[in-house]
PDB file of C-alpha atoms in Angstrom:
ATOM      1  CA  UNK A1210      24.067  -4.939 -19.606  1.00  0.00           C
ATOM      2  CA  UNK A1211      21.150  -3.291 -17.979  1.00  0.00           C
ATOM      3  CA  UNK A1212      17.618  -3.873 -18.765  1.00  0.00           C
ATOM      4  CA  UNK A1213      14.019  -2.737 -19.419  1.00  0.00           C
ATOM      5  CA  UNK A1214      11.557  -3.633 -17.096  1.00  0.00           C
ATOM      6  CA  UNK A1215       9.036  -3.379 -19.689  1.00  0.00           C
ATOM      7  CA  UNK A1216       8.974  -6.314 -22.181  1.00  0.00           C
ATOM      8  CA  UNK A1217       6.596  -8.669 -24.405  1.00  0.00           C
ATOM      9  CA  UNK A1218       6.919 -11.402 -26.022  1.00  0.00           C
ATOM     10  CA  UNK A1219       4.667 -14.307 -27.397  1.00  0.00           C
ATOM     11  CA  UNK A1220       4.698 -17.753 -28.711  1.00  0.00           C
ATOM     12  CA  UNK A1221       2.758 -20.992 -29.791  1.00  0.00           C
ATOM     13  CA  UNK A1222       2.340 -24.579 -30.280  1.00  0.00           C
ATOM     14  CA  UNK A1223       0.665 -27.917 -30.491  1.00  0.00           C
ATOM     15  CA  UNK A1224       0.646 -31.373 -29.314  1.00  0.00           C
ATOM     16  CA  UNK A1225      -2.014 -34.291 -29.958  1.00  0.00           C
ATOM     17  CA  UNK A1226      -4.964 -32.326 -31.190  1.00  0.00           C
ATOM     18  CA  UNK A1227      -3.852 -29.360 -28.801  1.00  0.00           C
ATOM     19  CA  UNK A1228      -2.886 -25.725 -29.421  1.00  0.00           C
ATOM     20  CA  UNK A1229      -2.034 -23.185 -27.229  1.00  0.00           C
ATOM     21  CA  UNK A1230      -0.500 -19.441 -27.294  1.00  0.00           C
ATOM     22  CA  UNK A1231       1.550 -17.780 -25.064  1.00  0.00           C
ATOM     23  CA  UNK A1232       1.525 -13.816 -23.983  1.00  0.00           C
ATOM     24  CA  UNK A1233       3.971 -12.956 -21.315  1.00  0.00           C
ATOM     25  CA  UNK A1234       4.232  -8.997 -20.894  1.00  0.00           C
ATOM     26  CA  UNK A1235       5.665  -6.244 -18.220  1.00  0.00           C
ATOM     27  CA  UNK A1236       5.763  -3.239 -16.961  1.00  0.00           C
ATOM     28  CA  UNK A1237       7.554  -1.070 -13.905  1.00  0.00           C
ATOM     29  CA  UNK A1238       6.816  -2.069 -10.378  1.00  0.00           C
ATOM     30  CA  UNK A1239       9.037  -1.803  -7.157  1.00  0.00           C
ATOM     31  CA  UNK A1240       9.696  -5.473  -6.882  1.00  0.00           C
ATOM     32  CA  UNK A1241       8.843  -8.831  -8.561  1.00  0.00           C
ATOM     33  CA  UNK A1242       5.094  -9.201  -9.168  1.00  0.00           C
ATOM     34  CA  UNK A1243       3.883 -12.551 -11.429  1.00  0.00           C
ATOM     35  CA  UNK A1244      -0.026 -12.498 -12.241  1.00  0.00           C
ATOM     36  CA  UNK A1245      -0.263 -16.177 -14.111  1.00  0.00           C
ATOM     37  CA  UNK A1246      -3.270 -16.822 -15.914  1.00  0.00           C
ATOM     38  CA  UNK A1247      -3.144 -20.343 -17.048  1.00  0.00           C
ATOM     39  CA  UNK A1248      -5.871 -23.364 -16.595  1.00  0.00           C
ATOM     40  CA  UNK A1249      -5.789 -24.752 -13.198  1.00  0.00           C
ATOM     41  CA  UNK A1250      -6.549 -28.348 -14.659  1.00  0.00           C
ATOM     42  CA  UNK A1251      -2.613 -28.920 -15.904  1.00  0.00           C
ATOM     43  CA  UNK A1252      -1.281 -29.990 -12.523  1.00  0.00           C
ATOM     44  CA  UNK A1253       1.843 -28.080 -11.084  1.00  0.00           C
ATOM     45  CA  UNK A1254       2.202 -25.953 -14.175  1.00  0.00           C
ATOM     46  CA  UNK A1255       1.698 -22.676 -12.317  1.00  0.00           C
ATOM     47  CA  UNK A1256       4.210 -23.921  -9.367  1.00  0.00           C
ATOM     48  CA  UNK A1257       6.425 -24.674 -12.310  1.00  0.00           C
ATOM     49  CA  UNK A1258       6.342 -21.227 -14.153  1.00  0.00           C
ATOM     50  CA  UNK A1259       6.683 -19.033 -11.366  1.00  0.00           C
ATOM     51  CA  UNK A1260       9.909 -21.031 -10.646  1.00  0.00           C
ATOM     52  CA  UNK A1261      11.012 -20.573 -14.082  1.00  0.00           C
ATOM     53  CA  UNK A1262      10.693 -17.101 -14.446  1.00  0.00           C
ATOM     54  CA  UNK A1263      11.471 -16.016 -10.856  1.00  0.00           C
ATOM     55  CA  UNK A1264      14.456 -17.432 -11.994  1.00  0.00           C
ATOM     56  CA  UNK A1265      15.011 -15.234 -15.046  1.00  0.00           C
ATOM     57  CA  UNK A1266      13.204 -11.644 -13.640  1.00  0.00           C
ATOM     58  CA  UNK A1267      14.109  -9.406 -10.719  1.00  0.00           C
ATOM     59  CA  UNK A1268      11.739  -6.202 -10.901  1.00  0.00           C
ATOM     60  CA  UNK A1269       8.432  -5.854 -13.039  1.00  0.00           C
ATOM     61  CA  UNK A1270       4.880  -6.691 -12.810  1.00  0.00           C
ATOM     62  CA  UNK A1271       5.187  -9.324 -14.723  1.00  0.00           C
ATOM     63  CA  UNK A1272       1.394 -10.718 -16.715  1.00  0.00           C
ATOM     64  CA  UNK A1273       1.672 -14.542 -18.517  1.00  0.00           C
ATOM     65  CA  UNK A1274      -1.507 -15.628 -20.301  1.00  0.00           C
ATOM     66  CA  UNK A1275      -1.842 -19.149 -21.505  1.00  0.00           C
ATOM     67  CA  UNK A1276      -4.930 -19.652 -24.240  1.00  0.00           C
ATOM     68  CA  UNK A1277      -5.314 -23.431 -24.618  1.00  0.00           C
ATOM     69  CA  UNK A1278      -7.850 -25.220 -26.878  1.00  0.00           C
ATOM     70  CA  UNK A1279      -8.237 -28.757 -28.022  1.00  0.00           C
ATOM     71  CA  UNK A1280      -8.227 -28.962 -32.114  1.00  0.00           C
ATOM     72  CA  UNK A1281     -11.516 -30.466 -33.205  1.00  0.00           C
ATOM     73  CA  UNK A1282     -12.225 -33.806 -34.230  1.00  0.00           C
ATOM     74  CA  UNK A1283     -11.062 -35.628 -37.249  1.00  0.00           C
ATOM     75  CA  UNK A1284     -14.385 -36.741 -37.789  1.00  0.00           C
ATOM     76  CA  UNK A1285     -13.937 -40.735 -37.436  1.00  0.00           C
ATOM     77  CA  UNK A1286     -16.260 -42.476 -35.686  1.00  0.00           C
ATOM     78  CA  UNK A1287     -16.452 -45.493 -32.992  1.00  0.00           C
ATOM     79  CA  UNK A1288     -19.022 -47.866 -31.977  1.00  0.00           C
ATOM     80  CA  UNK A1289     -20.125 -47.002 -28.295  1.00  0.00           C
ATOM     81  CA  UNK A1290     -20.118 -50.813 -27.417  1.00  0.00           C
ATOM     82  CA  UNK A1291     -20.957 -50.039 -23.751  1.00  0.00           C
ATOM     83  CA  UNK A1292     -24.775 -48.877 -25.431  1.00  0.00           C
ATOM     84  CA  UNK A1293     -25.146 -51.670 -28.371  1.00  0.00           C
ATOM     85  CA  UNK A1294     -24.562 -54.414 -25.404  1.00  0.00           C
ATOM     86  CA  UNK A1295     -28.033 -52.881 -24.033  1.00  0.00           C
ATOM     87  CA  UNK A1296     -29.288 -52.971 -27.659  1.00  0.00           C
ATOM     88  CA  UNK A1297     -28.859 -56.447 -28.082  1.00  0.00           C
ATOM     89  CA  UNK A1298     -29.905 -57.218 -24.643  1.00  0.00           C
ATOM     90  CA  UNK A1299     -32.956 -55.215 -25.161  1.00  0.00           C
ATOM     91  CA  UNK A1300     -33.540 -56.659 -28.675  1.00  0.00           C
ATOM     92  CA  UNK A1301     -33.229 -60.419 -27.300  1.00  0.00           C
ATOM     93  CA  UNK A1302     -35.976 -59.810 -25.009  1.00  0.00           C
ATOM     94  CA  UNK A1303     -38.513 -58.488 -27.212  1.00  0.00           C
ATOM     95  CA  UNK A1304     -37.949 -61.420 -29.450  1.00  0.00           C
ATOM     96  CA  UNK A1305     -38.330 -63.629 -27.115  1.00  0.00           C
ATOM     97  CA  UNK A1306     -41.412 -62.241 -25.367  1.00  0.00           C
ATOM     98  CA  UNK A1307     -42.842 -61.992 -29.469  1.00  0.00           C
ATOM     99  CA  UNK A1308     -42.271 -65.846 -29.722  1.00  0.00           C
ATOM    100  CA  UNK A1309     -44.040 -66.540 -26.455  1.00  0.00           C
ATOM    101  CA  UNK A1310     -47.033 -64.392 -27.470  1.00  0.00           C
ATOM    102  CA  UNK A1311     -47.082 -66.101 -31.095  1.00  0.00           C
ATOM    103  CA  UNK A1312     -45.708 -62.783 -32.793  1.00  0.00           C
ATOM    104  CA  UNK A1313     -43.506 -63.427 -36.031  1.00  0.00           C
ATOM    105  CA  UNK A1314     -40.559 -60.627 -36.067  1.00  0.00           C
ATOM    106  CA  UNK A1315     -38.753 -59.800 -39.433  1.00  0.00           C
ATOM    107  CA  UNK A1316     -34.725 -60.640 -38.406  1.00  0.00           C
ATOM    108  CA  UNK A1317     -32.567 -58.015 -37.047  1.00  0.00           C
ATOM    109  CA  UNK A1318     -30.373 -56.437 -38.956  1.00  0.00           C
ATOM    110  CA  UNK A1319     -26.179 -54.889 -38.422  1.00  0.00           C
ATOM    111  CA  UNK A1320     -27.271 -52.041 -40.435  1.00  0.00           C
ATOM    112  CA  UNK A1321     -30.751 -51.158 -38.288  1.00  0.00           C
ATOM    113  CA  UNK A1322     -28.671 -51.563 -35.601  1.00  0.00           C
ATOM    114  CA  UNK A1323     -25.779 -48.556 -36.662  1.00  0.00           C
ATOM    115  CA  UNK A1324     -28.892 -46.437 -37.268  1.00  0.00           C
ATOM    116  CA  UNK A1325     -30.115 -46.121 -33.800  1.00  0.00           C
ATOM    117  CA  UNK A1326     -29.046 -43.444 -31.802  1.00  0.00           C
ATOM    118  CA  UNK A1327     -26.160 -43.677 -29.601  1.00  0.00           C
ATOM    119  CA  UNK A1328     -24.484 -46.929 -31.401  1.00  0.00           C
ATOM    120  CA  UNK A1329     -22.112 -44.403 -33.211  1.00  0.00           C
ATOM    121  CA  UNK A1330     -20.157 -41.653 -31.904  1.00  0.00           C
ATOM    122  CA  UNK A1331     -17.094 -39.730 -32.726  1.00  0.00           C
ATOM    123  CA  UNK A1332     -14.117 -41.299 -31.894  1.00  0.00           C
ATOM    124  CA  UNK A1333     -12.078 -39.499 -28.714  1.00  0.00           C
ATOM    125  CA  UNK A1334      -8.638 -38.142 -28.534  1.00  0.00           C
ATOM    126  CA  UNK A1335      -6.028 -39.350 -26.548  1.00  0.00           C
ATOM    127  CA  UNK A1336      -5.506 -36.632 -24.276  1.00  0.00           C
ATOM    128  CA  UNK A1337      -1.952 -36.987 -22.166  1.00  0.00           C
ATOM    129  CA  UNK A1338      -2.115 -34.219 -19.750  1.00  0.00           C
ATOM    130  CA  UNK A1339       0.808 -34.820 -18.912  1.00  0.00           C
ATOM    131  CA  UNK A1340       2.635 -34.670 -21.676  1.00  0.00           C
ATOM    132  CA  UNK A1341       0.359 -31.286 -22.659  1.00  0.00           C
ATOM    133  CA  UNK A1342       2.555 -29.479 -19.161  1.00  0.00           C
ATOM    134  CA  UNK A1343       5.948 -30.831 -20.383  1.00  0.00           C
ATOM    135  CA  UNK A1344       5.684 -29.320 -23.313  1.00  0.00           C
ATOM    136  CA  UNK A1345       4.369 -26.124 -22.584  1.00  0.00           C
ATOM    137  CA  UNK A1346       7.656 -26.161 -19.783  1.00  0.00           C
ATOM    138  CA  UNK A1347       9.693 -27.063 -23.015  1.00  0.00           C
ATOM    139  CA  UNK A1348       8.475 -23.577 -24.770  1.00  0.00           C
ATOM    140  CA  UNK A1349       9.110 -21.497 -21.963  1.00  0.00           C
ATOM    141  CA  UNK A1350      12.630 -21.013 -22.132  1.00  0.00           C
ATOM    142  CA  UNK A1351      12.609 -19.755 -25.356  1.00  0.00           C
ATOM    143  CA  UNK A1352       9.809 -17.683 -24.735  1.00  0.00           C
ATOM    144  CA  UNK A1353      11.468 -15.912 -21.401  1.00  0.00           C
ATOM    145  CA  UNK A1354      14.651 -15.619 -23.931  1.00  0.00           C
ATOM    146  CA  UNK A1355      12.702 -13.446 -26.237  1.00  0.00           C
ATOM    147  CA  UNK A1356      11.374 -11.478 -23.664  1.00  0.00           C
ATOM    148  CA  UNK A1357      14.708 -10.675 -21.950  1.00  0.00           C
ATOM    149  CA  UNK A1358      16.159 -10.071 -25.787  1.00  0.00           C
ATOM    150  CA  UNK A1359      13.360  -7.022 -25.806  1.00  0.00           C
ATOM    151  CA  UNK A1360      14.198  -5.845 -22.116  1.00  0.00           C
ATOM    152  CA  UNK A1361      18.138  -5.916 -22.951  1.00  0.00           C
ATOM    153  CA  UNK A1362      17.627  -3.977 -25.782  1.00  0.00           C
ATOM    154  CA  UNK A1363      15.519  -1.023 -23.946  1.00  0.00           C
ATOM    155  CA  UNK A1364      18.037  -1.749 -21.428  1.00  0.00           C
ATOM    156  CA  UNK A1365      20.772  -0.471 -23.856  1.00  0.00           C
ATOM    157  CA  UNK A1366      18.747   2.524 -24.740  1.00  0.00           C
ATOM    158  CA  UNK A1367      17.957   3.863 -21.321  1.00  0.00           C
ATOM    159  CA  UNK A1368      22.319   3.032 -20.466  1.00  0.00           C
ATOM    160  CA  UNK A1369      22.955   4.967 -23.637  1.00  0.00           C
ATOM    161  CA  UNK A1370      20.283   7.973 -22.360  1.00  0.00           C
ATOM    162  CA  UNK A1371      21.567   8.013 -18.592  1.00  0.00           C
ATOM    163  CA  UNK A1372      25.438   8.126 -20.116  1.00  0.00           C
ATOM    164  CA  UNK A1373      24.722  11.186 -21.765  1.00  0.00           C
ATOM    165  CA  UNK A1374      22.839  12.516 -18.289  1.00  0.00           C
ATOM    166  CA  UNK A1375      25.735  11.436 -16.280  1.00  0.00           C
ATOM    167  CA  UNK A1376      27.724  13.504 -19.050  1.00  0.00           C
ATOM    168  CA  UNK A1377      25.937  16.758 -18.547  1.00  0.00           C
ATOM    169  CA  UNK A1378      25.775  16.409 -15.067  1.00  0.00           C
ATOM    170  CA  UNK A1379      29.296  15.987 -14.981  1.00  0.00           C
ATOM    171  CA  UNK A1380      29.901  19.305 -17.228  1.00  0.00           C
ATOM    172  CA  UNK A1381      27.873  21.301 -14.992  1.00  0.00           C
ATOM    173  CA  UNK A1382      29.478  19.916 -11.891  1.00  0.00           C
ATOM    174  CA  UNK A1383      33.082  21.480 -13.589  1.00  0.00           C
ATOM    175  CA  UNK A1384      31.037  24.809 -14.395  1.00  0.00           C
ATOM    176  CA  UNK A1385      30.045  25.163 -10.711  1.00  0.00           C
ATOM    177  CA  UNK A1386      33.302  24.472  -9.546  1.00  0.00           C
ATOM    178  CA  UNK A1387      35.026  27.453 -11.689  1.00  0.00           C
ATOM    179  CA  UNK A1388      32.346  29.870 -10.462  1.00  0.00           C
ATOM    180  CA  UNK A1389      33.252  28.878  -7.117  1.00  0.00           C
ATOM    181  CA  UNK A1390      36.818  29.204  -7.770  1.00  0.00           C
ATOM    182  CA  UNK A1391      36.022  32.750  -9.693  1.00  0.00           C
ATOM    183  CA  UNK A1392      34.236  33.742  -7.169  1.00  0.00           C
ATOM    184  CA  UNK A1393      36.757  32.609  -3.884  1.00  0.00           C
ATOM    185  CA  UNK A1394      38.491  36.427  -3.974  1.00  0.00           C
ATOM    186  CA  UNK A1395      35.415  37.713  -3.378  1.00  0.00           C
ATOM    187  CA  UNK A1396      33.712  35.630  -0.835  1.00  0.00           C
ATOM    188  CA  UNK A1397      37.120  36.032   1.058  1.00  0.00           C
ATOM    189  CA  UNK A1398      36.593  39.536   1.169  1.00  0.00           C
ATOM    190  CA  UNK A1399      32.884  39.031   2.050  1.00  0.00           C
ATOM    191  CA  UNK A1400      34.546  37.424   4.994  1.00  0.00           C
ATOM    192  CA  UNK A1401      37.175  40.158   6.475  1.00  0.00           C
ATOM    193  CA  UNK A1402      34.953  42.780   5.585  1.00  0.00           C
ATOM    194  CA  UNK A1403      32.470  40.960   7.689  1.00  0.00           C
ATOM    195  CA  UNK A1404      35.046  39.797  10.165  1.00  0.00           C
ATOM    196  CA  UNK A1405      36.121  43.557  10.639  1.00  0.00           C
ATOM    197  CA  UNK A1406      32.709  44.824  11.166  1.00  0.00           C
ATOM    198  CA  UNK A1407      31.973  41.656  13.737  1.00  0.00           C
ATOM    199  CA  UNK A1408      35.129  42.686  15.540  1.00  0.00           C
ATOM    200  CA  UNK A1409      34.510  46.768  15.881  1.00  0.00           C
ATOM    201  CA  UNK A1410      31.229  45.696  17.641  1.00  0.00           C
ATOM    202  CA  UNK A1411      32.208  42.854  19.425  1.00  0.00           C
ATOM    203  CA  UNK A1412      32.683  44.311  22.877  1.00  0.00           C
ATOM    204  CA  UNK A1413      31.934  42.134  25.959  1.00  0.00           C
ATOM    205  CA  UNK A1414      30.909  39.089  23.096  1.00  0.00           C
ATOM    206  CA  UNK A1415      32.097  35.486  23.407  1.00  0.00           C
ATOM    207  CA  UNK A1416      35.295  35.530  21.633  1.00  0.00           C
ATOM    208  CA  UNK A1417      34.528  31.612  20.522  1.00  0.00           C
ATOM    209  CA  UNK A1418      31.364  31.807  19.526  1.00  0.00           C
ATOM    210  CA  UNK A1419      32.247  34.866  17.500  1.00  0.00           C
ATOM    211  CA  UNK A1420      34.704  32.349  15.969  1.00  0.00           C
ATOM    212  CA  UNK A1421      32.206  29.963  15.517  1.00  0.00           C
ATOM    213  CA  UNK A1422      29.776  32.035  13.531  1.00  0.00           C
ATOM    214  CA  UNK A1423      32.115  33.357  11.230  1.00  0.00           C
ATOM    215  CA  UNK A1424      33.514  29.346  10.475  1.00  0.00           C
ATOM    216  CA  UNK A1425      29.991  28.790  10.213  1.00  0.00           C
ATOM    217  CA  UNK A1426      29.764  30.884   7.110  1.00  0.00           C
ATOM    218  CA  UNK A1427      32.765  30.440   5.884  1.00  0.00           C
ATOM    219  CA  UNK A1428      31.139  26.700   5.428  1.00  0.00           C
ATOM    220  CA  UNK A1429      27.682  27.630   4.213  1.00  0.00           C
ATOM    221  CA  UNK A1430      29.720  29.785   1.208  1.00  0.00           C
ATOM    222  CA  UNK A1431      31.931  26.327   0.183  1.00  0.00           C
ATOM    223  CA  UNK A1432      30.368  24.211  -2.692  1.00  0.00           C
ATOM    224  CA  UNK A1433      33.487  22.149  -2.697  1.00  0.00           C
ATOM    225  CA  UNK A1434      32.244  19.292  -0.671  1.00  0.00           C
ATOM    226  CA  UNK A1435      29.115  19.036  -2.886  1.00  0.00           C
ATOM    227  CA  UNK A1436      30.703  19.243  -6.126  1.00  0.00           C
ATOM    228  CA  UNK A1437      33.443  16.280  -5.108  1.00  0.00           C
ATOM    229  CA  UNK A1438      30.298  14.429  -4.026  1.00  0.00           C
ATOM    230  CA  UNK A1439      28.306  14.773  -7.570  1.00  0.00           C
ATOM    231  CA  UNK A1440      31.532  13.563  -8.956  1.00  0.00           C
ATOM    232  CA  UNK A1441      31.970  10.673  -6.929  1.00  0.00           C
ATOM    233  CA  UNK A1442      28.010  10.150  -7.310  1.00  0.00           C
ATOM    234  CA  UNK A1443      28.926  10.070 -11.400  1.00  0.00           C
ATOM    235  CA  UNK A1444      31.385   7.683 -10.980  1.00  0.00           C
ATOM    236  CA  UNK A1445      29.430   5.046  -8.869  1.00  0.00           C
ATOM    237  CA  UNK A1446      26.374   5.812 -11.791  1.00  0.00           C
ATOM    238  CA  UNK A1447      28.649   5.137 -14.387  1.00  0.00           C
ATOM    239  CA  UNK A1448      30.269   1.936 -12.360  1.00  0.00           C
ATOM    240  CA  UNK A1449      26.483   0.404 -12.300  1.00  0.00           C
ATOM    241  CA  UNK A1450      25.427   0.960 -15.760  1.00  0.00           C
ATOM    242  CA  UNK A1451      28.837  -0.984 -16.672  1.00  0.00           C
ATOM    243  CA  UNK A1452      28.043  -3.760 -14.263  1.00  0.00           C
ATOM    244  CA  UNK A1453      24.692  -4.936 -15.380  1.00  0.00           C
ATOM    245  CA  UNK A1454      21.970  -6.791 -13.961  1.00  0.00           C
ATOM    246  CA  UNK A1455      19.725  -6.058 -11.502  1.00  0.00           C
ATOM    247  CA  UNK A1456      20.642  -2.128 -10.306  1.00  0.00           C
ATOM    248  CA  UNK A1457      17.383  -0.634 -10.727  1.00  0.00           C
ATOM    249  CA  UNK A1458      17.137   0.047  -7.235  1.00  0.00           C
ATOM    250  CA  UNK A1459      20.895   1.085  -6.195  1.00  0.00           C
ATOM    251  CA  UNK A1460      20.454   3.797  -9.203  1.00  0.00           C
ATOM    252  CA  UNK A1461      17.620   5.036  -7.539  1.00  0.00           C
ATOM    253  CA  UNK A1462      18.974   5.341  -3.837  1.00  0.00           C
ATOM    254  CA  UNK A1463      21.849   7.259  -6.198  1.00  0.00           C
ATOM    255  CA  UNK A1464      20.041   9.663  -7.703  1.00  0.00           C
ATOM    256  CA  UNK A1465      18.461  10.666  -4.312  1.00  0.00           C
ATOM    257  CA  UNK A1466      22.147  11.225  -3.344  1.00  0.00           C
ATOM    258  CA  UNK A1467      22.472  13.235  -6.662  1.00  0.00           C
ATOM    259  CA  UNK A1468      19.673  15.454  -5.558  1.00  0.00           C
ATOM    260  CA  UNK A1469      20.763  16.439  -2.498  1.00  0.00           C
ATOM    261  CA  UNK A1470      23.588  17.616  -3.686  1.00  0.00           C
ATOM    262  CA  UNK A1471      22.105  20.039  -5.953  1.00  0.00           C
ATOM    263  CA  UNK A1472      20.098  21.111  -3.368  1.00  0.00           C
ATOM    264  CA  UNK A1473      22.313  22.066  -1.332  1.00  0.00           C
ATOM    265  CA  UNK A1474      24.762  23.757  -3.878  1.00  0.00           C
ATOM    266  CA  UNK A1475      21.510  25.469  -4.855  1.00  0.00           C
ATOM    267  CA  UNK A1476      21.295  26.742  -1.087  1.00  0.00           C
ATOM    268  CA  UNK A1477      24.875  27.510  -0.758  1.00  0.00           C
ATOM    269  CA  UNK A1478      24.997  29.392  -4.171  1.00  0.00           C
ATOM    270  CA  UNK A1479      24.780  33.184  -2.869  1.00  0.00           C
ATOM    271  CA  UNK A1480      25.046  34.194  -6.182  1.00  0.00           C
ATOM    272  CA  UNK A1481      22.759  34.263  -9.465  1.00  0.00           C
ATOM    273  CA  UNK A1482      25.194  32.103 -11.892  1.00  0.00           C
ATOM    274  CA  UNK A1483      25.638  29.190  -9.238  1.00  0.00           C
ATOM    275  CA  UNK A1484      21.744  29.235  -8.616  1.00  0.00           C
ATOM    276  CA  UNK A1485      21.034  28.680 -12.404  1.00  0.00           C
ATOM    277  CA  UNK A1486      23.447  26.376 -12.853  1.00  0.00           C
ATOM    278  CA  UNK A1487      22.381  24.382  -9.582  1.00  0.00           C
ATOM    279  CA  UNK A1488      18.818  24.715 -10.970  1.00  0.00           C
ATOM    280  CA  UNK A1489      20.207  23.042 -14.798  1.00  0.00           C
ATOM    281  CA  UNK A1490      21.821  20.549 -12.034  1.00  0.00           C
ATOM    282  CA  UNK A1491      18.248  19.149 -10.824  1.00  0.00           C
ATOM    283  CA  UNK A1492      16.369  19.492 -14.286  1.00  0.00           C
ATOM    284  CA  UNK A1493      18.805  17.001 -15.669  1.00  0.00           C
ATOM    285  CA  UNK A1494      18.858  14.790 -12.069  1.00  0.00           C
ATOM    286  CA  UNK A1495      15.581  14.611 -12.760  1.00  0.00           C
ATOM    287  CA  UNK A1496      15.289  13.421 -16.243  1.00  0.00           C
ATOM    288  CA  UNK A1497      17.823  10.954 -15.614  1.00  0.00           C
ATOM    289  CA  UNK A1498      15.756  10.173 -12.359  1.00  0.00           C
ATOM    290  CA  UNK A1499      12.355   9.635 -14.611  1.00  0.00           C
ATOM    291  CA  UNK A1500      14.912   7.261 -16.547  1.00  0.00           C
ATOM    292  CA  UNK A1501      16.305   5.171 -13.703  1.00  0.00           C
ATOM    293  CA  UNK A1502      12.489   4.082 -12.856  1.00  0.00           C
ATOM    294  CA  UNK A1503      12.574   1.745 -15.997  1.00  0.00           C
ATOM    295  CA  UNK A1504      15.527   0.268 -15.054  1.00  0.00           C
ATOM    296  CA  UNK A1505      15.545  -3.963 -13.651  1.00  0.00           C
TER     297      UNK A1505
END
């Protein structure tokens, strides 16, 4: 099955007092363009996301946006026992310098002591970063599956639209080749009348390159060649669509082919049904053209 370039999908989680979401978006581009935006502090998960969806996506500019924020505290609280070692320090030497200078101090107390600033402070988080990248690796699987689910099924829209292009291009292909058949009587006739009229004034001319000319339009009038190349072109559409994957590009080197062809049945026409239905020819190459651009 083909599929969309353009996709979304999102996701997100938590781990030990973290949460995170996940955004991971595209649209057409000409080859394989990934703008991360992640935080640079989780070590090697960029390295390690390109690699995973490189892995997954051909074509698109491809955007992935990771919001991370650390949930807030539960509100316990820890003695900072770093800062009540200089307390006690601290308090040890003013009693002692009081005792020297004769100065009676009222015992300290635990509970003066939880009351001064810094003693208390909330309690920390264990914060494993990396166990925070491993499981943000976990998620993205499932994430790049979603996104491909909502490619695939564009994918099977635009296959369904260029079937029915390929179908019309196909029935106007079969109408050009009966108005060239209709009209083969007449373009022979075209020819010997033109042939006669070459040869009553063709005194003292090259004999070949009389020849030559007159093969020459004799070729210029034949749409055959094109027409067996538009259906050969349909086939090798159709062939692509049914093979899946990454064809984005081959189906647009085709429908350059596909063009040219009209173009030059267009050119070739010499008469006013053939033009208009060489011009109905490159409307729908077109569409289907405007199509292919979407496609992986």
């Amino acid at each position: 099955m083909i599929r969309s370039m353009t996709g979304f999908a999102s996701s997100s989680g938590t781990l030990e007092g973290w949460s995170w979401s996940w955004e991971l978006r595209a649209v057409n581009g000409k080859g394989l363009d990934l703008r991360l935006r992640v935080p640079d502090w989780v070590d090697g998960l960029e390295v390690a996301l390109r690699k995973q969806i490189s892995a997954q996506v051909a074509r698109g500019n491809i955007t992935c946006n990771l919001r991370i924020s650390s949930a807030e505290s539960d509100g316990s609280l820890q003695v900072n026992a770093a800062h009540v070692d200089t307390l006690l320090t601290a308090l040890h030497e003013i009693e002692a310098r009081a005792m020297d200078a004769g100065v009676s101090l009222a015992p300290s107390r635990a509970s003066d002591i939880l009351t001064m600033r810094g003693v208390l402070e909330q309690a920390e988080q264990a914060q494993d970063i990396d166990a925070l990248r491993d499981a943000l690796l976990s998620e993205m699987p499932a994430l790049l599956s979603d996104f491909n689910a909502m490619r695939a099924q564009e994918g099977a829209a635009l296959a369904t639209v260029m079937q029915e292009q390929l179908f019309k291009v196909e029935t106007l292909a079969a109408q050009a080749a009966s108005l060239a058949e209709a009209r083969r009587e007449d373009t022979a006739t075209n020819l010997r009348r033109n042939l006669a009229r070459v040869l009553d004034n063709s005194e003292g001319a090259d004999a070949d390159r009389v020849a030559q000319e007159l093969a020459l339009i004799a070729v210029k009038a034949d749409v055959t060649e094109e027409i067996d190349r538009l259906a050969a072109h349909v086939a090798a559409a159709r062939a692509l669509i049914g093979q899946g994957g990454p064809v984005g590009r081959k189906l647009d080197f085709l429908m350059q082919e596909f063009n040219r062809e009209a173009n030059t049945l267009c050119s070739k026409a010499q008469s006013t049904e053939l033009t208009t239905v060489g011009l109905a020819l490159k409307a729908v190459i077109d569409q289907m053209r405007e199509q292919v651009q979407n496609v992986e």
